[in-house]
mmCIF file of C-alpha atoms in Angstrom:
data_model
loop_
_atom_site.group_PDB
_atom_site.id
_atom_site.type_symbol
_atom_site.label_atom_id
_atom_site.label_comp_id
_atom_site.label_asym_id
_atom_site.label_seq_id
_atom_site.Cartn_x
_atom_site.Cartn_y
_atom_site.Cartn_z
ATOM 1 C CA UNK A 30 21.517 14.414 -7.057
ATOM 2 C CA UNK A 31 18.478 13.455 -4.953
ATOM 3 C CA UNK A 32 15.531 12.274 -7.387
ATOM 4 C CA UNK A 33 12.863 12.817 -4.882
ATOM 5 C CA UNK A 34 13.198 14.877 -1.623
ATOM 6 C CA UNK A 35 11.687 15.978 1.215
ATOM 7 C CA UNK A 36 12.039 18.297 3.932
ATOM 8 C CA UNK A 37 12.263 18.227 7.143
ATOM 9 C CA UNK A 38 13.340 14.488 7.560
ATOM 10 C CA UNK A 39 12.558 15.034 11.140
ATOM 11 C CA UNK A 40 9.526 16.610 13.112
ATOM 12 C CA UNK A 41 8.323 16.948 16.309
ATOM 13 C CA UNK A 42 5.647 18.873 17.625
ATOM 14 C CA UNK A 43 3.132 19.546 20.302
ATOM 15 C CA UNK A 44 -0.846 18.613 19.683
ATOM 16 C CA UNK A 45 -3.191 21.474 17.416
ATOM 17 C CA UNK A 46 -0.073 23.172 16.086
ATOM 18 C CA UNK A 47 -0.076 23.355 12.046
ATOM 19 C CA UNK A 48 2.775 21.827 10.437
ATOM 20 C CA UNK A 49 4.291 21.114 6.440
ATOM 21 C CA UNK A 50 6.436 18.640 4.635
ATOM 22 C CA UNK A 51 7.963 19.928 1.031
ATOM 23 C CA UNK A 52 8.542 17.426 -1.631
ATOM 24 C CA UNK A 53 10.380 18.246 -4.809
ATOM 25 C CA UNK A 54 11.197 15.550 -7.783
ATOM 26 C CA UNK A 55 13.884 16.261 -10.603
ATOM 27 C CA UNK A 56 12.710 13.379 -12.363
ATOM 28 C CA UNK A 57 10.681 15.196 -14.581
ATOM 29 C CA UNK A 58 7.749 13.191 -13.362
ATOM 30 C CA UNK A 59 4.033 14.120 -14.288
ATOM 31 C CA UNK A 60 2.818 12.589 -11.034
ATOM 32 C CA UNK A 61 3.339 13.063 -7.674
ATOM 33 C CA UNK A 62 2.092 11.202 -4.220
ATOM 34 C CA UNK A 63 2.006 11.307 -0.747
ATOM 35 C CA UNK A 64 1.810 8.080 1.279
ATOM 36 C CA UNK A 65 1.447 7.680 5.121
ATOM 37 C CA UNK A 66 3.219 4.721 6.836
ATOM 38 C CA UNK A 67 1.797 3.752 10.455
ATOM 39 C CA UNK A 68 3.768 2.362 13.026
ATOM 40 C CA UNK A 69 2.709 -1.093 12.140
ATOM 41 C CA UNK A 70 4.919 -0.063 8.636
ATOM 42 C CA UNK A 71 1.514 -0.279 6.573
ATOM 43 C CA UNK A 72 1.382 2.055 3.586
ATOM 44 C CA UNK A 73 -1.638 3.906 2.330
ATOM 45 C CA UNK A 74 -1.766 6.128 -0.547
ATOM 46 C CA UNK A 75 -3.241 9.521 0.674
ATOM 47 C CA UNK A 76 -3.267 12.044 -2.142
ATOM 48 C CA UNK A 77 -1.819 11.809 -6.036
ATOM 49 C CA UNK A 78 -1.451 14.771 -8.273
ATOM 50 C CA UNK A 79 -0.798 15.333 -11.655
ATOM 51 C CA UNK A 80 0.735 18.370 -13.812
ATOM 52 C CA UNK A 81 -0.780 20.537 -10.670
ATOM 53 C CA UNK A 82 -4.088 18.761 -10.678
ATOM 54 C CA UNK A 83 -5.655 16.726 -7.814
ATOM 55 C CA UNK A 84 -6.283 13.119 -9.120
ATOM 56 C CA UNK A 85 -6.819 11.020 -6.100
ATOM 57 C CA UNK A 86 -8.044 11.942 -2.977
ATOM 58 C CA UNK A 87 -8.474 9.175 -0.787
ATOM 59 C CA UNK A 88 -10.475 9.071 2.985
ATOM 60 C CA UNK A 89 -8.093 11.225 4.803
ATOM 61 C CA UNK A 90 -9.195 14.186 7.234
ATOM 62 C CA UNK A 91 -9.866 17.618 5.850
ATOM 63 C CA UNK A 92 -6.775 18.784 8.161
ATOM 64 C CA UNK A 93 -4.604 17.467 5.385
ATOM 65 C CA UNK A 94 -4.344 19.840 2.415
ATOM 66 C CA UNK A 95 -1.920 18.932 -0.231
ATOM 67 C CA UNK A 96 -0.776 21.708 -2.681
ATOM 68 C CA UNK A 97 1.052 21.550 -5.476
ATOM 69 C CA UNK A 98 2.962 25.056 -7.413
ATOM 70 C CA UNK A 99 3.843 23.123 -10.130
ATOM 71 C CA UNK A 100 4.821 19.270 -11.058
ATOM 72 C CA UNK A 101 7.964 19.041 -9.722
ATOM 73 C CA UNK A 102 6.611 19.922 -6.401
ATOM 74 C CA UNK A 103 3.890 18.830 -3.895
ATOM 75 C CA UNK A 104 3.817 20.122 -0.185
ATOM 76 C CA UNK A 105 1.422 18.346 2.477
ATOM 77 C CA UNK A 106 0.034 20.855 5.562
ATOM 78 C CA UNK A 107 -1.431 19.104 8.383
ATOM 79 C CA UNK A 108 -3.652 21.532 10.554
ATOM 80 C CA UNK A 109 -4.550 21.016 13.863
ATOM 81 C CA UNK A 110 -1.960 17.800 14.756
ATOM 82 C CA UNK A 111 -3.147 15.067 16.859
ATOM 83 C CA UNK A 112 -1.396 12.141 18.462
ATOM 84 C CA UNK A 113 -2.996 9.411 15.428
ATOM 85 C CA UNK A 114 -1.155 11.603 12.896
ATOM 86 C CA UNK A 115 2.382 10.468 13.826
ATOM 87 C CA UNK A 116 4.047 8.481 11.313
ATOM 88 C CA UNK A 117 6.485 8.748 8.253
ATOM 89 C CA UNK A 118 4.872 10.900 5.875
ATOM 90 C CA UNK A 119 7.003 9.277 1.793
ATOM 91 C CA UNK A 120 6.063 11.608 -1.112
ATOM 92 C CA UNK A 121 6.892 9.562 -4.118
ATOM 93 C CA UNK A 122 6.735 10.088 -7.840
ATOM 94 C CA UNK A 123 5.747 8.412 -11.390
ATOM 95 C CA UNK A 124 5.521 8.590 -15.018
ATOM 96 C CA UNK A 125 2.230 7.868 -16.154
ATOM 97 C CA UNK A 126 2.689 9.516 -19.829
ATOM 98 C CA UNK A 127 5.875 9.366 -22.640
ATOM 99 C CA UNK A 128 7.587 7.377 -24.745
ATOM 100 C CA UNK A 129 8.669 3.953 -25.137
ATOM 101 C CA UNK A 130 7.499 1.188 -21.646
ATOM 102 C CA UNK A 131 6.494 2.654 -18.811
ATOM 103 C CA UNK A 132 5.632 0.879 -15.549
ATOM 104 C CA UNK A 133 4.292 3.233 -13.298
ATOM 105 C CA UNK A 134 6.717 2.075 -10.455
ATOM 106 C CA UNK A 135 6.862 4.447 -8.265
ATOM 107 C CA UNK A 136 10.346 6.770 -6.664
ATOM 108 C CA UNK A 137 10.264 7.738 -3.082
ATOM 109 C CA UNK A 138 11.599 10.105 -1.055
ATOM 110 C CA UNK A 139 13.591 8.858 2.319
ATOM 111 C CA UNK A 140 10.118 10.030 4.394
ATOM 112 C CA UNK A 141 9.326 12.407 6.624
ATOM 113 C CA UNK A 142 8.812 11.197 10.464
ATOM 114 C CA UNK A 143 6.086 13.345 12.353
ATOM 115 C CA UNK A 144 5.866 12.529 15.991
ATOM 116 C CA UNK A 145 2.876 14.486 17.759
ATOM 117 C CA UNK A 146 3.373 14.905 21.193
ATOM 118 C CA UNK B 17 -10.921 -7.412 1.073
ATOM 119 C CA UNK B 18 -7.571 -7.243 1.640
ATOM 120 C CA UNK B 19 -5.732 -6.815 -1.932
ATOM 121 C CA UNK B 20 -2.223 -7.516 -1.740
ATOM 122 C CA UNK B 21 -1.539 -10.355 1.536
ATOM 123 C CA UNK B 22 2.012 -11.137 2.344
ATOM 124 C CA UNK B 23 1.391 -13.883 5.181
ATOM 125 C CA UNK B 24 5.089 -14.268 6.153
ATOM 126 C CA UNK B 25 5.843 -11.543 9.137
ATOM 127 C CA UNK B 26 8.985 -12.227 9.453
ATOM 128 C CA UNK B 27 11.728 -14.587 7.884
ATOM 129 C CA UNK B 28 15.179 -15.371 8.769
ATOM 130 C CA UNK B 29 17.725 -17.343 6.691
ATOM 131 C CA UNK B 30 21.009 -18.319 6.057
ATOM 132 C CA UNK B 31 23.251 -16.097 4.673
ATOM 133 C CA UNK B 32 24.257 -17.292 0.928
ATOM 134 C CA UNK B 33 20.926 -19.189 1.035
ATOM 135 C CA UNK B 34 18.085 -18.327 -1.464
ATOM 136 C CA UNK B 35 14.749 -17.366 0.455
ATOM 137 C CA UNK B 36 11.107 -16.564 -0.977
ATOM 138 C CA UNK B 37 8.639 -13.863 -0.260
ATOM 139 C CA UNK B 38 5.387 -15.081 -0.693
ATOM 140 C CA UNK B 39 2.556 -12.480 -2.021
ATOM 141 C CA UNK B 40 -0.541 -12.990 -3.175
ATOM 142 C CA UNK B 41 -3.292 -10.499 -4.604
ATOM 143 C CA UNK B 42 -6.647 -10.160 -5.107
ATOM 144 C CA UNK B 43 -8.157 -8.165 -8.409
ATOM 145 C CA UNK B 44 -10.827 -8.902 -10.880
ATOM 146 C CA UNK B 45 -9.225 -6.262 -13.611
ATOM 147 C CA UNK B 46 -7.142 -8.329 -16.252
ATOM 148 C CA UNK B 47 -4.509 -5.305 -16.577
ATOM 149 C CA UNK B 48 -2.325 -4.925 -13.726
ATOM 150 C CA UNK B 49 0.881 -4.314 -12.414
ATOM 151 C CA UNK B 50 3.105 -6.258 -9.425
ATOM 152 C CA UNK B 51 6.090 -4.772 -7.649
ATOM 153 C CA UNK B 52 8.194 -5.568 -4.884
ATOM 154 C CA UNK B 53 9.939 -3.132 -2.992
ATOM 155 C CA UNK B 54 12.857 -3.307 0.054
ATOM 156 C CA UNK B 55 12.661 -0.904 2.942
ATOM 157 C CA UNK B 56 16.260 -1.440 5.199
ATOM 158 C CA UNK B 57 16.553 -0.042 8.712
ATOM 159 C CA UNK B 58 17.411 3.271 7.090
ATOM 160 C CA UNK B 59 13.960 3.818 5.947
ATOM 161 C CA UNK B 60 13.956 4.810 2.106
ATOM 162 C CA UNK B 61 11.690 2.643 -0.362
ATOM 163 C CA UNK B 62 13.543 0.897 -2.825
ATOM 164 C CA UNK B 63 12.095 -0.251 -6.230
ATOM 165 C CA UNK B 64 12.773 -3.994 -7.072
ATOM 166 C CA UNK B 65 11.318 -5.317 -9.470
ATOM 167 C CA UNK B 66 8.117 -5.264 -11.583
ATOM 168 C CA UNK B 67 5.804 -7.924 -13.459
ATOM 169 C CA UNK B 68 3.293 -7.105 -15.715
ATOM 170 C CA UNK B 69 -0.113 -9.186 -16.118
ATOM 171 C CA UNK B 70 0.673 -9.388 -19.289
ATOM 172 C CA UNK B 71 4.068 -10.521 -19.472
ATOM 173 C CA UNK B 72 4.699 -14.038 -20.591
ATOM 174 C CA UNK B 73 8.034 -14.206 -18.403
ATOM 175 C CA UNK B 74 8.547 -14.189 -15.191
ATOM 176 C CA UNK B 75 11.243 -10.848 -14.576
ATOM 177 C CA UNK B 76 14.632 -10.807 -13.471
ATOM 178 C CA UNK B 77 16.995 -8.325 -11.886
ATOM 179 C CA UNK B 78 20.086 -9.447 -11.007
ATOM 180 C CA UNK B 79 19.494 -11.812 -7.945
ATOM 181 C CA UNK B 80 15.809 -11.139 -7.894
ATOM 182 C CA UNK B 81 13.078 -12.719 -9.711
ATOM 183 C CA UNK B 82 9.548 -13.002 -9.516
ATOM 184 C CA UNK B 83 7.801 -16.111 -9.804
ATOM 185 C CA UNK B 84 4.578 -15.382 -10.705
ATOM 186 C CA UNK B 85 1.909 -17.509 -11.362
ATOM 187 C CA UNK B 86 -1.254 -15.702 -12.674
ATOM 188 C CA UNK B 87 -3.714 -18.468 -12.102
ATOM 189 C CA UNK B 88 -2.619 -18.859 -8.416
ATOM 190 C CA UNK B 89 -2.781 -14.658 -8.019
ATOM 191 C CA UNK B 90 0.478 -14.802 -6.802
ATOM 192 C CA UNK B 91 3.811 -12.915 -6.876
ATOM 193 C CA UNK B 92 6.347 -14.062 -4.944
ATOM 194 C CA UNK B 93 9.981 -12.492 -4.934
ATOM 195 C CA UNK B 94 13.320 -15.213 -4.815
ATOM 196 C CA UNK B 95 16.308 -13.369 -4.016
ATOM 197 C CA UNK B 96 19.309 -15.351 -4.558
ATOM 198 C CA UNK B 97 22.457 -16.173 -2.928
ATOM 199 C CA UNK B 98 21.427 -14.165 -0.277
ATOM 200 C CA UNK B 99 23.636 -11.435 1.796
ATOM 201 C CA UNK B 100 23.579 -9.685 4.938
ATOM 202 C CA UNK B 101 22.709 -6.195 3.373
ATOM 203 C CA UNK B 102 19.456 -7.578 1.949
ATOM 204 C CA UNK B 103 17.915 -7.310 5.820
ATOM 205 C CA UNK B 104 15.313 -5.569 5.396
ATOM 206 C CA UNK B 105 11.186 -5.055 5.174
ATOM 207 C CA UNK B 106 10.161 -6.261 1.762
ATOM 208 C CA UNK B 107 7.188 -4.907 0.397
ATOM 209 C CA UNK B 108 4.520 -6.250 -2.517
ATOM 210 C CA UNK B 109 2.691 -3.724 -3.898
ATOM 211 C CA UNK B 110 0.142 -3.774 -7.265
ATOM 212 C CA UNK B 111 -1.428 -0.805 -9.382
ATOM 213 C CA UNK B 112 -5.010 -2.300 -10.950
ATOM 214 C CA UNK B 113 -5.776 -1.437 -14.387
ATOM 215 C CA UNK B 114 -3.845 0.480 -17.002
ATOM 216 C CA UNK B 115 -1.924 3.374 -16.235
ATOM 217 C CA UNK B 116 -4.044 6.745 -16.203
ATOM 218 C CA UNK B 117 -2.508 9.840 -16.263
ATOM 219 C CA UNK B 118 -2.693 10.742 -11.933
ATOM 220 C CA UNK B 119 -5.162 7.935 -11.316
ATOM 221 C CA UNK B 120 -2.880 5.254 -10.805
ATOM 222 C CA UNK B 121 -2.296 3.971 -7.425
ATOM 223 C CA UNK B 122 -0.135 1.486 -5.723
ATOM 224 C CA UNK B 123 -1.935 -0.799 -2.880
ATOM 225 C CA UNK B 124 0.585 -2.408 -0.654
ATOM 226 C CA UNK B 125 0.676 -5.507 1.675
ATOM 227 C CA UNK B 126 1.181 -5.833 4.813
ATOM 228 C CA UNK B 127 5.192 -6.345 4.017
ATOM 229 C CA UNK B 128 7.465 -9.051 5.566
ATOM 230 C CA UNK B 129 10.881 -8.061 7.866
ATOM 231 C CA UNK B 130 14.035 -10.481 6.620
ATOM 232 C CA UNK B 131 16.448 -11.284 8.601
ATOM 233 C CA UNK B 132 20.025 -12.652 6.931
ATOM 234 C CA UNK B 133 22.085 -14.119 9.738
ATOM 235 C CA UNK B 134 25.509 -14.574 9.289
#
């Protein structure tokens, strides 16, 4: 009963090729993320999404393209790998709407580790 | 400027001893949120424990509180009667402002690696 996962937990992969991490959430969530953690274990938010719609997009290379089918799901393509993009990809979600407290914390996923040879 | 600081690299204690991880943050909004989260060797994010700005108390969860002083802009996480599981990278994270549908972000520190030795 996984509340957030992602696929593949593992990647490696040669320079320019084109790969993608999937993320679903059965949290019912109305917000999903995807933050990249560098080898110095420093976490930056890269892209947030909610109900299907692009919310935050912050400074990252156009060779990242997030999409999301619906809110239970939000995929990240990388085009064109380099060497800088290895790291641990987390998707994570939230609940930023419904009833009663809500504190935004957010649920990861166990991370995706790209290594770009 | 750097938001969230966590100045303490790396820590190593005593098991059954109580340790702190200091935090401190920088914001100017008067809504905001603090959390701290625990990352073991296994590498999945674990939620902690969160403070409001608001909240009068300081929270609780079990062995983990958060003393946090609002004046100081700091947020530091006691764990308790500390055991050998809770090695791990500990991470202190805040959302500024209120919580907007999408918009909300969490900015993490730098995080601190502690070590429980036997």
């Amino acid at each position: 009963d996984t509340a957030v996962s992602q696929t593949p937990k593992y990647l490696v992969t040669q320079m320019g090729n084109d790969k993608s991490i999937k993320c679903e959430q059965n949290l019912g969530h109305d917000t999903m993320y995807w933050y990249k953690q560098d080898s110095k274990k420093f976490l930056k938010i890269m892209f947030s999404y909610n109900n299907k719609e692009l919310i935050i997009n912050e400074t990252v290379p156009n060779r990242f393209s997030p999409k999301s089918p619906d809110k239970a799901h939000l995929n990240l393509h990388i085009n064109s790998l380099e060497l800088g993009d290895s790291a641990v990809y987390f998707c994570a979600s939230s609940l930023t709407r419904g009833r009663g407290f809500i504190t935004g914390e957010l649920f990861f996923g166990e991370g995706s580790r790209l290594t770009v040879l | 400027a750097q938001k969230i600081t966590q100045t303490q690299p790396g820590m190593f204690v005593q098991e059954k001893e109580a340790v702190t991880l200091d935090c401190t943050y920088d914001t100017s909004d008067p809504s905001y949120g603090l959390f701290w989260y625990k990352q073991p060797s296994s590498g999945e994010m674990i939620f902690l424990i969160y403070q409001g700005s608001y909240d009068q108390q300081n929270a609780t969860e079990g062995r983990y509180s958060l003393n946090f002083q609002k004046a100081r802009k700091s947020a530091n996480l006691v764990i308790s009667a500390s055991q050998l599981g809770d090695s791990a990278m500990y991470f202190c994270a805040m959302r500024e402002g209120i919580i907007i549908q999408g918009a909300q972000k969490l900015v993490f520190g730098q995080g601190t690696r502690l070590t429980i030795n036997p």
